[in-house]
PDB file of C-alpha atoms in Angstrom:
ATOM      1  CA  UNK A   1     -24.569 -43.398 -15.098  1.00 70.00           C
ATOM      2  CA  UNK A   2     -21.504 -44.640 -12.784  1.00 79.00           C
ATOM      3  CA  UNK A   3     -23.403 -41.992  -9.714  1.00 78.00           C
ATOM      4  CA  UNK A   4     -21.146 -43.993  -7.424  1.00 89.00           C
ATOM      5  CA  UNK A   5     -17.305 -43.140  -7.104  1.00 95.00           C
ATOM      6  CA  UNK A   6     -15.159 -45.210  -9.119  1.00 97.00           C
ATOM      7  CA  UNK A   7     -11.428 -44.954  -8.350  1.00 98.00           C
ATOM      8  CA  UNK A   8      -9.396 -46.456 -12.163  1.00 98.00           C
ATOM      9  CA  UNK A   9      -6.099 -47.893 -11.405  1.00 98.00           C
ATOM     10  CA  UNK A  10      -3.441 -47.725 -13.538  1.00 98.00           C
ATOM     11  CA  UNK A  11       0.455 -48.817 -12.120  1.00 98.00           C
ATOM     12  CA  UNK A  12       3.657 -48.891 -13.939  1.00 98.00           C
ATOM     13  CA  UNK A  13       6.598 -51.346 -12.754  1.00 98.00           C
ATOM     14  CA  UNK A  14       9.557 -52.776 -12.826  1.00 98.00           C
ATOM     15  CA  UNK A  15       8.013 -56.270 -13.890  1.00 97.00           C
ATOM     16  CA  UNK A  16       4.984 -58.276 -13.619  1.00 96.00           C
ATOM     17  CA  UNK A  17       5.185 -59.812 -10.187  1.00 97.00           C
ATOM     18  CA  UNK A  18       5.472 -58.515  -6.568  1.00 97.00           C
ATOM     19  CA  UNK A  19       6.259 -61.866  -5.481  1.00 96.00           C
ATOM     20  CA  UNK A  20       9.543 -61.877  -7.548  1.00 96.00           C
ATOM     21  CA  UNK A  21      10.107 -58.522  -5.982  1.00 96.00           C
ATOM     22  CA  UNK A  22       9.010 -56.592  -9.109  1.00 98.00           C
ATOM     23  CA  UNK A  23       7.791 -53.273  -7.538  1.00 98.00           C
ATOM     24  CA  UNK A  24       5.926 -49.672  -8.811  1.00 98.00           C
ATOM     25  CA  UNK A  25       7.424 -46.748 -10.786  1.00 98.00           C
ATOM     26  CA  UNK A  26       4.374 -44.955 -11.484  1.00 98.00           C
ATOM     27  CA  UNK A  27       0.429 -44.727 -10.330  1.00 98.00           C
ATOM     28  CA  UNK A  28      -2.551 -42.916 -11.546  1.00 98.00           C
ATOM     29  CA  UNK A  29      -5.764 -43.375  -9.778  1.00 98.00           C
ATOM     30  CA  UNK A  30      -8.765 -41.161 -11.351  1.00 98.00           C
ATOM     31  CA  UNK A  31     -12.207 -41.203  -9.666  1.00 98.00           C
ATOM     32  CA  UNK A  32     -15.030 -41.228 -11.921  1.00 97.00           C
ATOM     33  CA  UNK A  33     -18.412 -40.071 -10.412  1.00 95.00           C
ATOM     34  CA  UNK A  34     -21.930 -38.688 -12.186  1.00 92.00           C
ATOM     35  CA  UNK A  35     -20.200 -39.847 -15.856  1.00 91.00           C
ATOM     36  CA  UNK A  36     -17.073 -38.181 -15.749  1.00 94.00           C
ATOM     37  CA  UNK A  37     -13.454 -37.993 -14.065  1.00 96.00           C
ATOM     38  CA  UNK A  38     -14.126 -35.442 -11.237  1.00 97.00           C
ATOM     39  CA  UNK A  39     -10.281 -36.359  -9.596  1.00 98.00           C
ATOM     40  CA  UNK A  40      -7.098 -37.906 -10.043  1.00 98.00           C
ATOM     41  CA  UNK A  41      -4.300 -38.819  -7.985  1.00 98.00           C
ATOM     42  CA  UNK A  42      -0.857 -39.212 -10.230  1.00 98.00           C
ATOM     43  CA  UNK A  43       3.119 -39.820  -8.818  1.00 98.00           C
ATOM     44  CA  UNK A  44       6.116 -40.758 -10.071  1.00 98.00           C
ATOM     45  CA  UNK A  45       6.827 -43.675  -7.354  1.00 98.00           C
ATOM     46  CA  UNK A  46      10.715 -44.108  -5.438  1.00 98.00           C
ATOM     47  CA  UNK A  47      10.854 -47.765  -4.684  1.00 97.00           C
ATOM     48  CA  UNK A  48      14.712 -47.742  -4.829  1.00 96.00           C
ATOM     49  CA  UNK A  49      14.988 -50.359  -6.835  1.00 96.00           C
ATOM     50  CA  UNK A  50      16.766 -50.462 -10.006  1.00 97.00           C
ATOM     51  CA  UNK A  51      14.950 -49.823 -13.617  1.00 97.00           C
ATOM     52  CA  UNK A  52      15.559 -52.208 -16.035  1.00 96.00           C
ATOM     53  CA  UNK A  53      16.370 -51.125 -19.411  1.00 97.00           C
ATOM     54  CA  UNK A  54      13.177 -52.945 -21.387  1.00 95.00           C
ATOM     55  CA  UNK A  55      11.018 -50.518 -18.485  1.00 97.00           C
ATOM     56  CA  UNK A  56      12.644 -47.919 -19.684  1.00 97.00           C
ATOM     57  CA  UNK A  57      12.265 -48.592 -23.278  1.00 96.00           C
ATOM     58  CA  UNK A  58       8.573 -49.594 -22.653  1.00 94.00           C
ATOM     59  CA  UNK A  59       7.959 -46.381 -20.427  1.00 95.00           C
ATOM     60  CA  UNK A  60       9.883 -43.921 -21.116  1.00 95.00           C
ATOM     61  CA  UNK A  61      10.525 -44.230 -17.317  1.00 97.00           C
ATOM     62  CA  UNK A  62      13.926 -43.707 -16.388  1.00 97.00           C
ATOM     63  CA  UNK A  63      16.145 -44.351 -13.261  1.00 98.00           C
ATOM     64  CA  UNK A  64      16.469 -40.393 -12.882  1.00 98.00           C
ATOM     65  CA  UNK A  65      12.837 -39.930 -12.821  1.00 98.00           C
ATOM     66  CA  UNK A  66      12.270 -42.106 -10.297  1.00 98.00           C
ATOM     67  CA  UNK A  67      15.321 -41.435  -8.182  1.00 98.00           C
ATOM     68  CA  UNK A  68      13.899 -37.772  -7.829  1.00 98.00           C
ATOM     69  CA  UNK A  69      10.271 -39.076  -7.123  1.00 98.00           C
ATOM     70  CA  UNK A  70       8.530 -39.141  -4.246  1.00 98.00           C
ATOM     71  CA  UNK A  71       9.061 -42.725  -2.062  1.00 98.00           C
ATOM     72  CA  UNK A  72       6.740 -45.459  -1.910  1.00 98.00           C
ATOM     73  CA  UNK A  73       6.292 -44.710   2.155  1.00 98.00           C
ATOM     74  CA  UNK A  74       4.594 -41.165   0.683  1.00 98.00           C
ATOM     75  CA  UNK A  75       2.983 -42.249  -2.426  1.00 98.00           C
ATOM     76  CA  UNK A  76       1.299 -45.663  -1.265  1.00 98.00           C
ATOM     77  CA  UNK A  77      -0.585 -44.467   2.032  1.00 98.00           C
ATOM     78  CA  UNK A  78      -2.005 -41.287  -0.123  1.00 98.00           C
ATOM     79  CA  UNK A  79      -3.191 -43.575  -2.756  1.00 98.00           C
ATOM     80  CA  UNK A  80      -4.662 -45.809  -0.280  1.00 98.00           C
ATOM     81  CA  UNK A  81      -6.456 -42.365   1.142  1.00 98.00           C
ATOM     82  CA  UNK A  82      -7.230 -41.337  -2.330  1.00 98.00           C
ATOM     83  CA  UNK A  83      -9.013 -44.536  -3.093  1.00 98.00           C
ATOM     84  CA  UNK A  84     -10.994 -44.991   0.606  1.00 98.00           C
ATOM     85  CA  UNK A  85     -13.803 -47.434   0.713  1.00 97.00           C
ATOM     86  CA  UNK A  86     -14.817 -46.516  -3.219  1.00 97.00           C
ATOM     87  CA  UNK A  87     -14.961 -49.374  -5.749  1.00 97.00           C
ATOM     88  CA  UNK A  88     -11.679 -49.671  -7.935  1.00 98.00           C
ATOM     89  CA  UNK A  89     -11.418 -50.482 -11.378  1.00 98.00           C
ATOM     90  CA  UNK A  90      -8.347 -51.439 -13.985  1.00 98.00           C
ATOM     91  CA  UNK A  91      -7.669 -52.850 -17.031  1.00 97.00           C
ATOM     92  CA  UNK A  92      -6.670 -56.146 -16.364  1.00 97.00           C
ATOM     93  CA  UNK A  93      -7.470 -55.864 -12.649  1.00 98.00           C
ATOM     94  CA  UNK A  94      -5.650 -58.892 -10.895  1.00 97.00           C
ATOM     95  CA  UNK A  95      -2.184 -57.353 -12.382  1.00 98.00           C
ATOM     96  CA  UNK A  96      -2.699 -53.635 -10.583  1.00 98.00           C
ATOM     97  CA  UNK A  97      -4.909 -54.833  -7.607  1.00 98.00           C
ATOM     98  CA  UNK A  98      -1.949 -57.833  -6.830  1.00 98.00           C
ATOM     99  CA  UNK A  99       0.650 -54.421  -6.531  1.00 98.00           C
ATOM    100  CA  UNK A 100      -1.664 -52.608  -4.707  1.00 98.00           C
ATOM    101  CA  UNK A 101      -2.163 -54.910  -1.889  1.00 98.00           C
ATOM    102  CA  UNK A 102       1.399 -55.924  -2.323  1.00 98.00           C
ATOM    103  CA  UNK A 103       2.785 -52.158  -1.613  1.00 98.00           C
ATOM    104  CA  UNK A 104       0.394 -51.860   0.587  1.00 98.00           C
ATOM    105  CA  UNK A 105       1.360 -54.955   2.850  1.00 98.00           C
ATOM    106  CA  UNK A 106       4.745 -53.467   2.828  1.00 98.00           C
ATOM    107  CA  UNK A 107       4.116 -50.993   5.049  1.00 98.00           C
ATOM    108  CA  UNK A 108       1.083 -52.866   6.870  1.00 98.00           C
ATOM    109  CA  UNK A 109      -1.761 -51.447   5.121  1.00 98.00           C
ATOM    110  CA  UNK A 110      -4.617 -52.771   3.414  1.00 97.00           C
ATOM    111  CA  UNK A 111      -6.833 -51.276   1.087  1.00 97.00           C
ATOM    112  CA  UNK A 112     -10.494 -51.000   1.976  1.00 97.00           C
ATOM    113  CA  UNK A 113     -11.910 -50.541  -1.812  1.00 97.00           C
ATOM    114  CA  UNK A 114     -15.281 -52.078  -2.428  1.00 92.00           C
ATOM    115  CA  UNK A 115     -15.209 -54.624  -4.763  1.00 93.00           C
ATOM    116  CA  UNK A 116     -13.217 -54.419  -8.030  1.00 97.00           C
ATOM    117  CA  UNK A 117     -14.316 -54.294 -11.653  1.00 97.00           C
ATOM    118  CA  UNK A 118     -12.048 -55.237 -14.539  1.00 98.00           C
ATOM    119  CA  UNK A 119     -12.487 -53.092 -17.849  1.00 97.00           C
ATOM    120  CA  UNK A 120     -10.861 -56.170 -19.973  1.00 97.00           C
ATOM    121  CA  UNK A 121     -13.013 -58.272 -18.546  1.00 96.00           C
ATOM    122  CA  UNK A 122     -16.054 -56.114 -19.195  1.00 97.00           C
ATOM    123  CA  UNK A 123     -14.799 -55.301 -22.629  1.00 97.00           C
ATOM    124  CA  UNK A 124     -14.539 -59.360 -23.490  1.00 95.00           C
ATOM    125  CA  UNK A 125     -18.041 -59.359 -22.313  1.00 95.00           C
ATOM    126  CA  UNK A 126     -20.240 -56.642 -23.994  1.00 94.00           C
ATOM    127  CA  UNK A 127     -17.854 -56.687 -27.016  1.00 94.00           C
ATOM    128  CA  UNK A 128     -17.209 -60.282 -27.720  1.00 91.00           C
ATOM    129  CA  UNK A 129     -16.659 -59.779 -31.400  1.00 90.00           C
ATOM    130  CA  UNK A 130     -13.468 -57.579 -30.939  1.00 91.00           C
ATOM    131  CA  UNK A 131     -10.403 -59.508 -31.497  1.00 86.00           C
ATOM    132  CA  UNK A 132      -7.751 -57.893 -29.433  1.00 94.00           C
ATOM    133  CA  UNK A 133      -8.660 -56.247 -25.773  1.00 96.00           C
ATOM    134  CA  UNK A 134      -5.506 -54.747 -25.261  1.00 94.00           C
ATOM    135  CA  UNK A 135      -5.937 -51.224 -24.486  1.00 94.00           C
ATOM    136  CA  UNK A 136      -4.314 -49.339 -27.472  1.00 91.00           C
ATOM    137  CA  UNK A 137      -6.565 -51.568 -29.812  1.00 92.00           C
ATOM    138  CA  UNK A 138      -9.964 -51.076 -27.819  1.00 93.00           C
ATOM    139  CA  UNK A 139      -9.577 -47.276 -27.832  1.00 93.00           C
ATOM    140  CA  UNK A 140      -9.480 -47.464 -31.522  1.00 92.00           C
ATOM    141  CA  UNK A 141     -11.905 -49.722 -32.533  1.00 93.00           C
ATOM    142  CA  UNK A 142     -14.377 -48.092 -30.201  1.00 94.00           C
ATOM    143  CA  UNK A 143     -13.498 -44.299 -30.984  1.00 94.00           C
ATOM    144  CA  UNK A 144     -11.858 -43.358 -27.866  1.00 94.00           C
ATOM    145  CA  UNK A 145      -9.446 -40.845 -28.026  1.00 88.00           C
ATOM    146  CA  UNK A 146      -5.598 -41.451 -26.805  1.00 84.00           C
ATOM    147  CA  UNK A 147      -4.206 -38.723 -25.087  1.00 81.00           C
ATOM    148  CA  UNK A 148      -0.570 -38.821 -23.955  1.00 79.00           C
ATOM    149  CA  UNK A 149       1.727 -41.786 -24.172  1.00 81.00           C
ATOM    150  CA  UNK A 150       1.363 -45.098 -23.946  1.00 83.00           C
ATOM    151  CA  UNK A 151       2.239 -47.251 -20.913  1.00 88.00           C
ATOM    152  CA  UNK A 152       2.176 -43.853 -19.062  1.00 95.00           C
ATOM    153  CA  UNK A 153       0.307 -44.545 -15.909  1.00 97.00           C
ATOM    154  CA  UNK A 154      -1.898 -41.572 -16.607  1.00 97.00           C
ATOM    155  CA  UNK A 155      -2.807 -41.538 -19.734  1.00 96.00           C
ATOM    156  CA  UNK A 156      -3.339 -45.303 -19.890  1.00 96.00           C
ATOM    157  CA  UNK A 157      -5.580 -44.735 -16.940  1.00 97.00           C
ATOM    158  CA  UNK A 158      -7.523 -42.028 -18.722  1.00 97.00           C
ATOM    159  CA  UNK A 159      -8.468 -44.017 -21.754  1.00 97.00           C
ATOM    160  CA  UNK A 160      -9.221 -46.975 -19.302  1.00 97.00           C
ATOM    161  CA  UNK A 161     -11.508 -44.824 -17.282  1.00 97.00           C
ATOM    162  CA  UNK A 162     -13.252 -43.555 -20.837  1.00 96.00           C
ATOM    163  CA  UNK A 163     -13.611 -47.130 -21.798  1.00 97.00           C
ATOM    164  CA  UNK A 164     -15.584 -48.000 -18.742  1.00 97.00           C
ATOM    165  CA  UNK A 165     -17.914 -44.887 -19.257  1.00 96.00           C
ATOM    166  CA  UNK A 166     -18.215 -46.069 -23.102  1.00 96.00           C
ATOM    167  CA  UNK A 167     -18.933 -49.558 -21.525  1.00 96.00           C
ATOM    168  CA  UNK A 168     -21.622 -48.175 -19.587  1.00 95.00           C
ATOM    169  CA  UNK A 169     -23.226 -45.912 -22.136  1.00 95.00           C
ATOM    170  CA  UNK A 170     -23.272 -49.171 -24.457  1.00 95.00           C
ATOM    171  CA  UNK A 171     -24.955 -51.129 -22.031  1.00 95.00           C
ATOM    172  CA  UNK A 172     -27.568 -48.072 -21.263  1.00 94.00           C
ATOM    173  CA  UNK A 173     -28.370 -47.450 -25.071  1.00 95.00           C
ATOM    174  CA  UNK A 174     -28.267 -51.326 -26.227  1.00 95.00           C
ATOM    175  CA  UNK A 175     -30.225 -52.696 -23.704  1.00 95.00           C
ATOM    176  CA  UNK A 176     -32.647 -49.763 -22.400  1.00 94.00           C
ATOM    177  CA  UNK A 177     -31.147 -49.604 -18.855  1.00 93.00           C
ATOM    178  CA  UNK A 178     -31.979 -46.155 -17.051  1.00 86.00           C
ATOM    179  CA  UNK A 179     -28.963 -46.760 -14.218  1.00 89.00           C
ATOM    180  CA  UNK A 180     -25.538 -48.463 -15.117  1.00 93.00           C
ATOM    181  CA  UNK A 181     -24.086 -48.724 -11.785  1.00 93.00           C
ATOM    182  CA  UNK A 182     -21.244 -50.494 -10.201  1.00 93.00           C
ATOM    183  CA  UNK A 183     -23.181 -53.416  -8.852  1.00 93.00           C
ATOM    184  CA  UNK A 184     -24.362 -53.965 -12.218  1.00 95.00           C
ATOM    185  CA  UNK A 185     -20.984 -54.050 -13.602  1.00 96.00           C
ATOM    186  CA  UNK A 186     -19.871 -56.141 -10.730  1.00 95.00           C
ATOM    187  CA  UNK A 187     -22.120 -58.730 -11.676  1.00 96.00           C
ATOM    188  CA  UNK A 188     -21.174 -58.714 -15.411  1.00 96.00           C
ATOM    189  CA  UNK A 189     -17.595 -59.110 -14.508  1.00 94.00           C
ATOM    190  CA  UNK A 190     -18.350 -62.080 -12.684  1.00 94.00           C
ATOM    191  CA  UNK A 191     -20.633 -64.032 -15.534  1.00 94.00           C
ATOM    192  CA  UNK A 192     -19.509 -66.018 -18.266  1.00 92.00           C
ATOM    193  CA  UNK A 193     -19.635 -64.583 -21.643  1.00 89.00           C
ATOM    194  CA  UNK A 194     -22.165 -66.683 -23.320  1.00 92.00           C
ATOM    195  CA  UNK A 195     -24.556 -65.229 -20.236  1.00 95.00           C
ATOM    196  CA  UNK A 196     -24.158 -61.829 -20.205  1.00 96.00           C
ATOM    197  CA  UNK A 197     -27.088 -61.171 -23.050  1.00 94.00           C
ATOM    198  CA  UNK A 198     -29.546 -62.694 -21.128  1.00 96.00           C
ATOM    199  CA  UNK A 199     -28.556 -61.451 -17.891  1.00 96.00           C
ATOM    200  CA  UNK A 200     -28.442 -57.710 -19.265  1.00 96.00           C
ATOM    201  CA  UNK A 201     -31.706 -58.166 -20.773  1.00 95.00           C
ATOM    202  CA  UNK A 202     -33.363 -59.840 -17.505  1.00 94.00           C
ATOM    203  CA  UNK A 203     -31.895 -56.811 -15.955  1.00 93.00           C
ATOM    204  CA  UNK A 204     -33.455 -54.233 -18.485  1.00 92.00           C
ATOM    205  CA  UNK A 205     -36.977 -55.700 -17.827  1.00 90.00           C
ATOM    206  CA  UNK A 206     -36.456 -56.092 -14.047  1.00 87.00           C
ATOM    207  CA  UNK A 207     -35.458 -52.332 -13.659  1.00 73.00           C
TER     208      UNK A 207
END
């Protein structure tokens, strides 16, 4: 299941857009590969900009931390390495992927992942009967363990990366198919929900 890298994305920041100048505090990328995080990637991020006070208290992310962190001209081009021509996930994609190509563009760089998968999306998908998606609230109703804190880039992308496993291992068990792979989750991400049944089981007796 998942053979092919996955690189999950998870940013902190100062706010929720990069075109009001709202910038990153914090990144984890882990790469999943052969059913399990095999790497991760994880920095404090130096945008020298100022923290505001709801980050903070959302966070735990404080303007010392990041003060003493490494800069975004250091941090940005690694991640960029780190993540290469794999395909990236996140929950809630558009939010990290827009601050990704955003920090990126700053220093006139462009990520080269291939193709992007949304775990909220997915999760809206496969479970349709959960009420809430929000990430604290899937990991519980579906068993998945929280490590760490909250709205930590880390461990937020940990239980996102577990998700999409459990995602996969759902999809394997429920509908009998040998390989979950990333084009297959691609192509859930992009149907509409009242689809995705017949799809996966089209799939199923395709494979």
């Amino acid at each position: 299941m998942l053979a092919a890298p996955v690189v999950m994305l998870d940013f902190e920041t100062t706010g929720l857009s990069p075109d009001m100048g709202d910038r990153i505090t914090e990144v984890a990328a882990l790469r999943i590969a052969d059913g399990r995080i095999v790497e991760r990637y994880v920095s404090l991020v130096n945008c020298h900009v100022r923290i505001p006070p709801f980050i903070t208290s959302l966070t735990g992310i404080t303007q010392a931390m990041v003060d003493g962190a490494p800069p975004a001209t250091e941090v940005v081009p690694r991640l960029l390495e780190f993540i290469g021509g794999d395909t990236l996930a996140a929950h809630n994609a558009s939010f990290d992927e827009k601050f990704l190509r955003a920090e990126g563009g700053r220093l006139g760089l462009a990520p080269g992942h291939g193709g992007t998968v949304c775990s909220l999306k997915l999760s809206r998908r496969v479970f349709p009967q959960l009420g809430s998606y929000k990430l604290g609230v899937l990991s519980g109703r579906l068993g998945i363990p929280f490590r760490g804190t909250a709205h930590r880039a880390e461990a937020d992308a940990e239980v996102a990366a577990e998700l999409l496993l459990h995602i996969g291992r759902h999809l394997a068990s429920s509908y009998g198919i040998a390989r979950v792979d990333t084009p297959l989750l691609l192509s859930v991400n992009k149907l509409a929900a009242a689809k995705v049944h017949a799809f996966l089981q089209k799939h199923a007796a395709a494979a």
